[in-house]
PDB file of N, CA and C in Angstrom:
ATOM      1  N   ASP A 516     -15.867  -9.501  10.769  1.00 58.00           N
ATOM      2  CA  ASP A 516     -14.450  -9.395  11.077  1.00 58.00           C
ATOM      3  C   ASP A 516     -14.180  -9.799  12.487  1.00 58.00           C
ATOM      4  N   GLY A 517     -13.271 -10.702  12.601  1.00 66.00           N
ATOM      5  CA  GLY A 517     -12.810 -11.038  13.985  1.00 66.00           C
ATOM      6  C   GLY A 517     -11.519 -10.299  14.298  1.00 66.00           C
ATOM      7  N   PRO A 518     -11.123 -10.405  15.540  1.00 73.00           N
ATOM      8  CA  PRO A 518      -9.882  -9.610  15.870  1.00 73.00           C
ATOM      9  C   PRO A 518      -8.711 -10.330  15.228  1.00 73.00           C
ATOM     10  N   LEU A 519      -7.666  -9.589  14.968  1.00 75.00           N
ATOM     11  CA  LEU A 519      -6.465 -10.204  14.427  1.00 75.00           C
ATOM     12  C   LEU A 519      -5.819 -11.112  15.457  1.00 75.00           C
ATOM     13  N   PRO A 520      -5.263 -12.244  15.013  1.00 78.00           N
ATOM     14  CA  PRO A 520      -4.613 -13.065  15.958  1.00 78.00           C
ATOM     15  C   PRO A 520      -3.281 -12.423  16.470  1.00 78.00           C
ATOM     16  N   ALA A 521      -2.722 -13.013  17.448  1.00 80.00           N
ATOM     17  CA  ALA A 521      -1.443 -12.468  18.038  1.00 80.00           C
ATOM     18  C   ALA A 521      -0.453 -12.393  16.947  1.00 80.00           C
ATOM     19  N   THR A 522       0.436 -11.396  17.029  1.00 80.00           N
ATOM     20  CA  THR A 522       1.409 -11.142  16.013  1.00 80.00           C
ATOM     21  C   THR A 522       2.802 -11.407  16.653  1.00 80.00           C
ATOM     22  N   SER A 523       3.651 -11.976  15.915  1.00 85.00           N
ATOM     23  CA  SER A 523       5.094 -12.133  16.369  1.00 85.00           C
ATOM     24  C   SER A 523       5.744 -10.841  16.489  1.00 85.00           C
ATOM     25  N   ILE A 524       6.562 -10.636  17.496  1.00 83.00           N
ATOM     26  CA  ILE A 524       7.259  -9.372  17.669  1.00 83.00           C
ATOM     27  C   ILE A 524       8.287  -9.131  16.650  1.00 83.00           C
ATOM     28  N   TYR A 525       8.583 -10.207  15.928  1.00 87.00           N
ATOM     29  CA  TYR A 525       9.647 -10.112  14.812  1.00 87.00           C
ATOM     30  C   TYR A 525       8.985  -9.662  13.488  1.00 87.00           C
ATOM     31  N   ASP A 526       7.694  -9.682  13.418  1.00 87.00           N
ATOM     32  CA  ASP A 526       6.975  -9.168  12.224  1.00 87.00           C
ATOM     33  C   ASP A 526       6.880  -7.680  12.194  1.00 87.00           C
ATOM     34  N   HIS A 527       7.270  -6.952  11.210  1.00 88.00           N
ATOM     35  CA  HIS A 527       7.098  -5.491  11.184  1.00 88.00           C
ATOM     36  C   HIS A 527       5.710  -5.040  11.332  1.00 88.00           C
ATOM     37  N   HIS A 528       4.805  -5.718  10.591  1.00 86.00           N
ATOM     38  CA  HIS A 528       3.383  -5.321  10.624  1.00 86.00           C
ATOM     39  C   HIS A 528       2.499  -6.635  10.334  1.00 86.00           C
ATOM     40  N   HIS A 529       1.193  -6.394  10.641  1.00 87.00           N
ATOM     41  CA  HIS A 529       0.304  -7.447  10.383  1.00 87.00           C
ATOM     42  C   HIS A 529      -1.081  -6.779  10.096  1.00 87.00           C
ATOM     43  N   MET A 530      -1.672  -7.264   8.982  1.00 84.00           N
ATOM     44  CA  MET A 530      -3.030  -6.764   8.714  1.00 84.00           C
ATOM     45  C   MET A 530      -3.857  -7.928   8.150  1.00 84.00           C
ATOM     46  N   SER A 531      -5.101  -7.797   8.209  1.00 83.00           N
ATOM     47  CA  SER A 531      -6.027  -8.812   7.738  1.00 83.00           C
ATOM     48  C   SER A 531      -5.913  -8.947   6.203  1.00 83.00           C
ATOM     49  N   THR A 532      -6.220 -10.157   5.700  1.00 82.00           N
ATOM     50  CA  THR A 532      -6.234 -10.354   4.270  1.00 82.00           C
ATOM     51  C   THR A 532      -7.728 -10.343   3.742  1.00 82.00           C
ATOM     52  N   GLU A 533      -8.654  -9.898   4.618  1.00 81.00           N
ATOM     53  CA  GLU A 533     -10.018  -9.795   4.331  1.00 81.00           C
ATOM     54  C   GLU A 533     -10.204  -8.922   3.095  1.00 81.00           C
ATOM     55  N   GLN A 534     -11.185  -9.432   2.211  1.00 87.00           N
ATOM     56  CA  GLN A 534     -11.454  -8.668   0.965  1.00 87.00           C
ATOM     57  C   GLN A 534     -12.871  -8.313   0.878  1.00 87.00           C
ATOM     58  N   ARG A 535     -13.481  -8.059   2.097  1.00 88.00           N
ATOM     59  CA  ARG A 535     -14.860  -7.722   2.116  1.00 88.00           C
ATOM     60  C   ARG A 535     -15.228  -6.293   1.701  1.00 88.00           C
ATOM     61  N   TYR A 536     -14.296  -5.364   1.938  1.00 90.00           N
ATOM     62  CA  TYR A 536     -14.537  -3.972   1.714  1.00 90.00           C
ATOM     63  C   TYR A 536     -13.748  -3.456   0.551  1.00 90.00           C
ATOM     64  N   ALA A 537     -14.187  -3.838  -0.634  1.00 93.00           N
ATOM     65  CA  ALA A 537     -13.482  -3.460  -1.831  1.00 93.00           C
ATOM     66  C   ALA A 537     -14.020  -2.170  -2.387  1.00 93.00           C
ATOM     67  N   GLU A 538     -13.026  -1.375  -2.982  1.00 94.00           N
ATOM     68  CA  GLU A 538     -13.424  -0.087  -3.549  1.00 94.00           C
ATOM     69  C   GLU A 538     -12.560   0.059  -4.890  1.00 94.00           C
ATOM     70  N   ASN A 539     -13.270   0.470  -5.895  1.00 96.00           N
ATOM     71  CA  ASN A 539     -12.603   0.702  -7.251  1.00 96.00           C
ATOM     72  C   ASN A 539     -11.658   1.861  -7.090  1.00 96.00           C
ATOM     73  N   ILE A 540     -10.427   1.657  -7.497  1.00 96.00           N
ATOM     74  CA  ILE A 540      -9.422   2.747  -7.357  1.00 96.00           C
ATOM     75  C   ILE A 540      -9.861   4.012  -8.078  1.00 96.00           C
ATOM     76  N   HIS A 541     -10.380   3.869  -9.321  1.00 95.00           N
ATOM     77  CA  HIS A 541     -10.759   5.051 -10.081  1.00 95.00           C
ATOM     78  C   HIS A 541     -11.913   5.806  -9.470  1.00 95.00           C
ATOM     79  N   ASN A 542     -12.895   5.041  -8.918  1.00 96.00           N
ATOM     80  CA  ASN A 542     -13.943   5.721  -8.126  1.00 96.00           C
ATOM     81  C   ASN A 542     -13.414   6.420  -6.886  1.00 96.00           C
ATOM     82  N   PHE A 543     -12.509   5.808  -6.208  1.00 95.00           N
ATOM     83  CA  PHE A 543     -11.899   6.403  -5.015  1.00 95.00           C
ATOM     84  C   PHE A 543     -11.225   7.701  -5.451  1.00 95.00           C
ATOM     85  N   LEU A 544     -10.465   7.708  -6.448  1.00 96.00           N
ATOM     86  CA  LEU A 544      -9.695   8.884  -6.908  1.00 96.00           C
ATOM     87  C   LEU A 544     -10.656   9.963  -7.308  1.00 96.00           C
ATOM     88  N   GLN A 545     -11.705   9.608  -8.041  1.00 96.00           N
ATOM     89  CA  GLN A 545     -12.699  10.622  -8.413  1.00 96.00           C
ATOM     90  C   GLN A 545     -13.391  11.253  -7.308  1.00 96.00           C
ATOM     91  N   THR A 546     -13.835  10.402  -6.314  1.00 96.00           N
ATOM     92  CA  THR A 546     -14.495  10.860  -5.152  1.00 96.00           C
ATOM     93  C   THR A 546     -13.585  11.793  -4.281  1.00 96.00           C
ATOM     94  N   ASN A 547     -12.277  11.468  -4.317  1.00 96.00           N
ATOM     95  CA  ASN A 547     -11.342  12.306  -3.434  1.00 96.00           C
ATOM     96  C   ASN A 547     -10.405  13.215  -4.332  1.00 96.00           C
ATOM     97  N   ALA A 548     -10.907  13.644  -5.426  1.00 95.00           N
ATOM     98  CA  ALA A 548     -10.075  14.381  -6.360  1.00 95.00           C
ATOM     99  C   ALA A 548      -9.563  15.711  -5.811  1.00 95.00           C
ATOM    100  N   ASP A 549     -10.227  16.252  -4.819  1.00 97.00           N
ATOM    101  CA  ASP A 549      -9.780  17.474  -4.106  1.00 97.00           C
ATOM    102  C   ASP A 549      -8.870  17.265  -2.978  1.00 97.00           C
ATOM    103  N   ASP A 550      -8.647  16.018  -2.627  1.00 97.00           N
ATOM    104  CA  ASP A 550      -7.780  15.714  -1.489  1.00 97.00           C
ATOM    105  C   ASP A 550      -6.303  15.702  -1.971  1.00 97.00           C
ATOM    106  N   PRO A 551      -5.560  16.561  -1.377  1.00 96.00           N
ATOM    107  CA  PRO A 551      -3.999  16.598  -1.780  1.00 96.00           C
ATOM    108  C   PRO A 551      -3.317  15.290  -1.638  1.00 96.00           C
ATOM    109  N   ALA A 552      -3.782  14.447  -0.728  1.00 94.00           N
ATOM    110  CA  ALA A 552      -3.130  13.106  -0.590  1.00 94.00           C
ATOM    111  C   ALA A 552      -3.317  12.215  -1.787  1.00 94.00           C
ATOM    112  N   CYS A 553      -4.359  12.562  -2.615  1.00 95.00           N
ATOM    113  CA  CYS A 553      -4.557  11.742  -3.754  1.00 95.00           C
ATOM    114  C   CYS A 553      -3.868  12.270  -4.996  1.00 95.00           C
ATOM    115  N   LYS A 554      -3.157  13.344  -4.892  1.00 95.00           N
ATOM    116  CA  LYS A 554      -2.335  13.796  -6.002  1.00 95.00           C
ATOM    117  C   LYS A 554      -1.293  12.750  -6.369  1.00 95.00           C
ATOM    118  N   ASP A 555      -1.290  12.310  -7.611  1.00 94.00           N
ATOM    119  CA  ASP A 555      -0.350  11.313  -8.063  1.00 94.00           C
ATOM    120  C   ASP A 555      -0.435   9.994  -7.302  1.00 94.00           C
ATOM    121  N   PHE A 556      -1.584   9.706  -6.681  1.00 96.00           N
ATOM    122  CA  PHE A 556      -1.800   8.500  -5.827  1.00 96.00           C
ATOM    123  C   PHE A 556      -1.580   7.278  -6.626  1.00 96.00           C
ATOM    124  N   LEU A 557      -2.119   7.112  -7.835  1.00 95.00           N
ATOM    125  CA  LEU A 557      -2.017   5.899  -8.569  1.00 95.00           C
ATOM    126  C   LEU A 557      -0.562   5.618  -9.020  1.00 95.00           C
ATOM    127  N   ARG A 558       0.066   6.633  -9.485  1.00 94.00           N
ATOM    128  CA  ARG A 558       1.451   6.566  -9.887  1.00 94.00           C
ATOM    129  C   ARG A 558       2.348   6.210  -8.690  1.00 94.00           C
ATOM    130  N   ASP A 559       2.137   6.845  -7.600  1.00 94.00           N
ATOM    131  CA  ASP A 559       2.912   6.571  -6.357  1.00 94.00           C
ATOM    132  C   ASP A 559       2.666   5.168  -5.876  1.00 94.00           C
ATOM    133  N   LEU A 560       1.410   4.759  -5.927  1.00 94.00           N
ATOM    134  CA  LEU A 560       1.050   3.358  -5.528  1.00 94.00           C
ATOM    135  C   LEU A 560       1.771   2.353  -6.435  1.00 94.00           C
ATOM    136  N   LYS A 561       1.712   2.587  -7.736  1.00 93.00           N
ATOM    137  CA  LYS A 561       2.379   1.612  -8.617  1.00 93.00           C
ATOM    138  C   LYS A 561       3.892   1.606  -8.525  1.00 93.00           C
ATOM    139  N   THR A 562       4.490   2.829  -8.231  1.00 90.00           N
ATOM    140  CA  THR A 562       5.928   2.877  -7.980  1.00 90.00           C
ATOM    141  C   THR A 562       6.275   2.050  -6.746  1.00 90.00           C
ATOM    142  N   HIS A 563       5.521   2.246  -5.681  1.00 88.00           N
ATOM    143  CA  HIS A 563       5.687   1.544  -4.359  1.00 88.00           C
ATOM    144  C   HIS A 563       5.616   0.075  -4.696  1.00 88.00           C
ATOM    145  N   LEU A 564       4.592  -0.398  -5.315  1.00 89.00           N
ATOM    146  CA  LEU A 564       4.424  -1.802  -5.604  1.00 89.00           C
ATOM    147  C   LEU A 564       5.553  -2.370  -6.508  1.00 89.00           C
ATOM    148  N   LEU A 565       5.996  -1.606  -7.460  1.00 87.00           N
ATOM    149  CA  LEU A 565       7.043  -2.009  -8.367  1.00 87.00           C
ATOM    150  C   LEU A 565       8.379  -2.196  -7.565  1.00 87.00           C
ATOM    151  N   GLN A 566       8.584  -1.387  -6.641  1.00 83.00           N
ATOM    152  CA  GLN A 566       9.886  -1.450  -5.805  1.00 83.00           C
ATOM    153  C   GLN A 566       9.714  -2.610  -4.839  1.00 83.00           C
ATOM    154  N   ARG A 567       8.570  -2.910  -4.288  1.00 81.00           N
ATOM    155  CA  ARG A 567       8.417  -3.861  -3.285  1.00 81.00           C
ATOM    156  C   ARG A 567       8.313  -5.337  -3.882  1.00 81.00           C
ATOM    157  N   LEU A 568       7.621  -5.415  -4.924  1.00 79.00           N
ATOM    158  CA  LEU A 568       7.398  -6.754  -5.508  1.00 79.00           C
ATOM    159  C   LEU A 568       8.530  -7.298  -6.269  1.00 79.00           C
ATOM    160  N   THR A 569       9.486  -6.370  -6.626  1.00 72.00           N
ATOM    161  CA  THR A 569      10.716  -6.844  -7.297  1.00 72.00           C
ATOM    162  C   THR A 569      11.936  -6.807  -6.318  1.00 72.00           C
ATOM    163  N   ASP A 570      11.716  -6.640  -5.070  1.00 68.00           N
ATOM    164  CA  ASP A 570      12.730  -6.507  -4.050  1.00 68.00           C
ATOM    165  C   ASP A 570      13.682  -5.289  -4.344  1.00 68.00           C
ATOM    166  N   GLY A 571      13.125  -4.361  -5.064  1.00 60.00           N
ATOM    167  CA  GLY A 571      13.880  -3.086  -5.379  1.00 60.00           C
ATOM    168  C   GLY A 571      14.828  -3.328  -6.574  1.00 60.00           C
ATOM    169  N   THR A 572      14.754  -4.499  -7.239  1.00 66.00           N
ATOM    170  CA  THR A 572      15.739  -4.747  -8.394  1.00 66.00           C
ATOM    171  C   THR A 572      15.223  -4.098  -9.636  1.00 66.00           C
ATOM    172  N   ALA A 573      13.932  -3.780  -9.742  1.00 63.00           N
ATOM    173  CA  ALA A 573      13.405  -3.273 -10.975  1.00 63.00           C
ATOM    174  C   ALA A 573      13.849  -1.770 -11.186  1.00 63.00           C
ATOM    175  N   LEU A 574      14.118  -1.049 -10.053  1.00 62.00           N
ATOM    176  CA  LEU A 574      14.540   0.280 -10.142  1.00 62.00           C
ATOM    177  C   LEU A 574      15.719   0.479  -9.178  1.00 62.00           C
ATOM    178  N   HIS A 575      16.660   1.418  -9.654  1.00 57.00           N
ATOM    179  CA  HIS A 575      17.653   1.795  -8.795  1.00 57.00           C
ATOM    180  C   HIS A 575      17.058   2.725  -7.743  1.00 57.00           C
ATOM    181  N   THR A 576      17.621   2.849  -6.592  1.00 56.00           N
ATOM    182  CA  THR A 576      16.970   3.612  -5.525  1.00 56.00           C
ATOM    183  C   THR A 576      16.719   4.976  -5.892  1.00 56.00           C
ATOM    184  N   ASP A 577      17.599   5.624  -6.744  1.00 63.00           N
ATOM    185  CA  ASP A 577      17.445   7.063  -7.097  1.00 63.00           C
ATOM    186  C   ASP A 577      16.637   7.218  -8.325  1.00 63.00           C
ATOM    187  N   ASP A 578      16.340   6.179  -9.002  1.00 71.00           N
ATOM    188  CA  ASP A 578      15.650   6.234 -10.264  1.00 71.00           C
ATOM    189  C   ASP A 578      14.132   6.353 -10.137  1.00 71.00           C
ATOM    190  N   GLU A 579      13.583   7.172 -10.897  1.00 78.00           N
ATOM    191  CA  GLU A 579      12.079   7.289 -10.980  1.00 78.00           C
ATOM    192  C   GLU A 579      11.609   6.329 -12.025  1.00 78.00           C
ATOM    193  N   PRO A 580      10.557   5.623 -11.866  1.00 83.00           N
ATOM    194  CA  PRO A 580      10.106   4.686 -12.901  1.00 83.00           C
ATOM    195  C   PRO A 580       9.687   5.501 -14.109  1.00 83.00           C
ATOM    196  N   THR A 581       9.846   4.897 -15.275  1.00 87.00           N
ATOM    197  CA  THR A 581       9.353   5.460 -16.539  1.00 87.00           C
ATOM    198  C   THR A 581       7.872   5.255 -16.641  1.00 87.00           C
ATOM    199  N   ASP A 582       7.219   5.865 -17.564  1.00 89.00           N
ATOM    200  CA  ASP A 582       5.802   5.583 -17.864  1.00 89.00           C
ATOM    201  C   ASP A 582       5.652   4.106 -18.296  1.00 89.00           C
ATOM    202  N   GLU A 583       6.583   3.579 -18.937  1.00 89.00           N
ATOM    203  CA  GLU A 583       6.497   2.170 -19.322  1.00 89.00           C
ATOM    204  C   GLU A 583       6.605   1.197 -18.130  1.00 89.00           C
ATOM    205  N   ASP A 584       7.489   1.565 -17.181  1.00 87.00           N
ATOM    206  CA  ASP A 584       7.523   0.750 -15.948  1.00 87.00           C
ATOM    207  C   ASP A 584       6.205   0.742 -15.301  1.00 87.00           C
ATOM    208  N   ILE A 585       5.633   2.002 -15.066  1.00 90.00           N
ATOM    209  CA  ILE A 585       4.315   2.122 -14.364  1.00 90.00           C
ATOM    210  C   ILE A 585       3.241   1.373 -15.148  1.00 90.00           C
ATOM    211  N   ALA A 586       3.259   1.356 -16.452  1.00 91.00           N
ATOM    212  CA  ALA A 586       2.233   0.706 -17.269  1.00 91.00           C
ATOM    213  C   ALA A 586       2.269  -0.825 -17.075  1.00 91.00           C
ATOM    214  N   ARG A 587       3.448  -1.342 -16.686  1.00 88.00           N
ATOM    215  CA  ARG A 587       3.578  -2.833 -16.497  1.00 88.00           C
ATOM    216  C   ARG A 587       2.957  -3.283 -15.182  1.00 88.00           C
ATOM    217  N   VAL A 588       2.697  -2.373 -14.299  1.00 90.00           N
ATOM    218  CA  VAL A 588       2.090  -2.743 -12.973  1.00 90.00           C
ATOM    219  C   VAL A 588       0.572  -2.732 -13.153  1.00 90.00           C
ATOM    220  N   ARG A 589       0.017  -3.925 -12.912  1.00 91.00           N
ATOM    221  CA  ARG A 589      -1.480  -4.142 -13.079  1.00 91.00           C
ATOM    222  C   ARG A 589      -2.022  -4.422 -11.687  1.00 91.00           C
ATOM    223  N   ILE A 590      -3.095  -3.832 -11.297  1.00 92.00           N
ATOM    224  CA  ILE A 590      -3.762  -4.084 -10.124  1.00 92.00           C
ATOM    225  C   ILE A 590      -5.073  -4.837 -10.416  1.00 92.00           C
ATOM    226  N   CYS A 591      -5.168  -5.980  -9.898  1.00 89.00           N
ATOM    227  CA  CYS A 591      -6.356  -6.865 -10.199  1.00 89.00           C
ATOM    228  C   CYS A 591      -7.654  -6.170  -9.963  1.00 89.00           C
ATOM    229  N   SER A 592      -8.523  -6.155 -10.923  1.00 93.00           N
ATOM    230  CA  SER A 592      -9.824  -5.484 -10.912  1.00 93.00           C
ATOM    231  C   SER A 592      -9.861  -4.099 -10.441  1.00 93.00           C
ATOM    232  N   ASN A 593      -8.666  -3.464 -10.467  1.00 93.00           N
ATOM    233  CA  ASN A 593      -8.597  -2.079 -10.095  1.00 93.00           C
ATOM    234  C   ASN A 593      -9.204  -1.806  -8.693  1.00 93.00           C
ATOM    235  N   ARG A 594      -8.900  -2.692  -7.724  1.00 94.00           N
ATOM    236  CA  ARG A 594      -9.529  -2.594  -6.427  1.00 94.00           C
ATOM    237  C   ARG A 594      -8.502  -2.320  -5.284  1.00 94.00           C
ATOM    238  N   LEU A 595      -8.943  -1.549  -4.390  1.00 92.00           N
ATOM    239  CA  LEU A 595      -8.356  -1.344  -3.035  1.00 92.00           C
ATOM    240  C   LEU A 595      -9.215  -1.988  -2.026  1.00 92.00           C
ATOM    241  N   TYR A 596      -8.614  -2.474  -0.959  1.00 91.00           N
ATOM    242  CA  TYR A 596      -9.403  -3.095   0.048  1.00 91.00           C
ATOM    243  C   TYR A 596      -9.150  -2.294   1.371  1.00 91.00           C
ATOM    244  N   ARG A 597     -10.251  -1.863   1.975  1.00 89.00           N
ATOM    245  CA  ARG A 597     -10.254  -1.217   3.256  1.00 89.00           C
ATOM    246  C   ARG A 597      -9.971  -2.234   4.364  1.00 89.00           C
ATOM    247  N   GLN A 598      -9.133  -1.901   5.312  1.00 86.00           N
ATOM    248  CA  GLN A 598      -8.837  -2.698   6.467  1.00 86.00           C
ATOM    249  C   GLN A 598      -9.172  -1.833   7.722  1.00 86.00           C
ATOM    250  N   LYS A 599      -9.736  -2.511   8.711  1.00 84.00           N
ATOM    251  CA  LYS A 599     -10.065  -1.759   9.931  1.00 84.00           C
ATOM    252  C   LYS A 599      -8.921  -1.804  10.923  1.00 84.00           C
ATOM    253  N   VAL A 600      -8.047  -2.783  10.863  1.00 83.00           N
ATOM    254  CA  VAL A 600      -7.023  -2.856  11.806  1.00 83.00           C
ATOM    255  C   VAL A 600      -5.646  -3.114  11.156  1.00 83.00           C
ATOM    256  N   LEU A 601      -4.644  -2.418  11.578  1.00 84.00           N
ATOM    257  CA  LEU A 601      -3.235  -2.699  11.198  1.00 84.00           C
ATOM    258  C   LEU A 601      -2.340  -2.608  12.356  1.00 84.00           C
ATOM    259  N   ARG A 602      -1.584  -3.697  12.604  1.00 86.00           N
ATOM    260  CA  ARG A 602      -0.684  -3.668  13.778  1.00 86.00           C
ATOM    261  C   ARG A 602       0.679  -3.429  13.266  1.00 86.00           C
ATOM    262  N   ILE A 603       1.416  -2.565  13.842  1.00 87.00           N
ATOM    263  CA  ILE A 603       2.798  -2.166  13.551  1.00 87.00           C
ATOM    264  C   ILE A 603       3.631  -2.349  14.822  1.00 87.00           C
ATOM    265  N   ASN A 604       4.692  -3.212  14.686  1.00 85.00           N
ATOM    266  CA  ASN A 604       5.600  -3.317  15.778  1.00 85.00           C
ATOM    267  C   ASN A 604       6.709  -2.368  15.596  1.00 85.00           C
ATOM    268  N   TYR A 605       7.040  -1.615  16.724  1.00 84.00           N
ATOM    269  CA  TYR A 605       8.169  -0.758  16.655  1.00 84.00           C
ATOM    270  C   TYR A 605       8.797  -0.559  18.029  1.00 84.00           C
ATOM    271  N   THR A 606       9.967  -0.159  18.086  1.00 82.00           N
ATOM    272  CA  THR A 606      10.667   0.104  19.303  1.00 82.00           C
ATOM    273  C   THR A 606      10.600   1.566  19.721  1.00 82.00           C
ATOM    274  N   THR A 607      10.385   1.831  20.977  1.00 83.00           N
ATOM    275  CA  THR A 607      10.367   3.212  21.499  1.00 83.00           C
ATOM    276  C   THR A 607      11.375   3.255  22.631  1.00 83.00           C
ATOM    277  N   TYR A 608      12.034   4.362  22.651  1.00 84.00           N
ATOM    278  CA  TYR A 608      13.016   4.471  23.839  1.00 84.00           C
ATOM    279  C   TYR A 608      12.516   5.652  24.714  1.00 84.00           C
ATOM    280  N   ASP A 609      11.265   5.896  24.796  1.00 78.00           N
ATOM    281  CA  ASP A 609      10.813   6.925  25.701  1.00 78.00           C
ATOM    282  C   ASP A 609      10.956   6.423  27.116  1.00 78.00           C
ATOM    283  N   MET A 610      11.831   7.151  27.921  1.00 72.00           N
ATOM    284  CA  MET A 610      12.176   6.737  29.192  1.00 72.00           C
ATOM    285  C   MET A 610      11.426   7.441  30.258  1.00 72.00           C
ATOM    286  N   ARG A 611      10.319   8.096  30.008  1.00 69.00           N
ATOM    287  CA  ARG A 611       9.587   8.879  31.010  1.00 69.00           C
ATOM    288  C   ARG A 611       8.980   8.017  32.050  1.00 69.00           C
TER     289      ARG A 611
END
């Protein structure tokens, strides 16, 4: 892994597209079954993806997706990829 290249200040975030550190989603959830952050993780992830990949047009903002909606979201090879660096650009007004 090399360092991330410089990021435009107009980009909200930047992260690597490296796919070296893959983890099976189901193994991840089983390993972390006692972690409260993993409660409804897969459903929440698919809801998030459904809203982002369709520019929010698949669901109304107040609507919860149906089980059928969630079933339509497929994650290739059921993999998550760990990333070591994520850059987020934000404005702060701390005047100290």
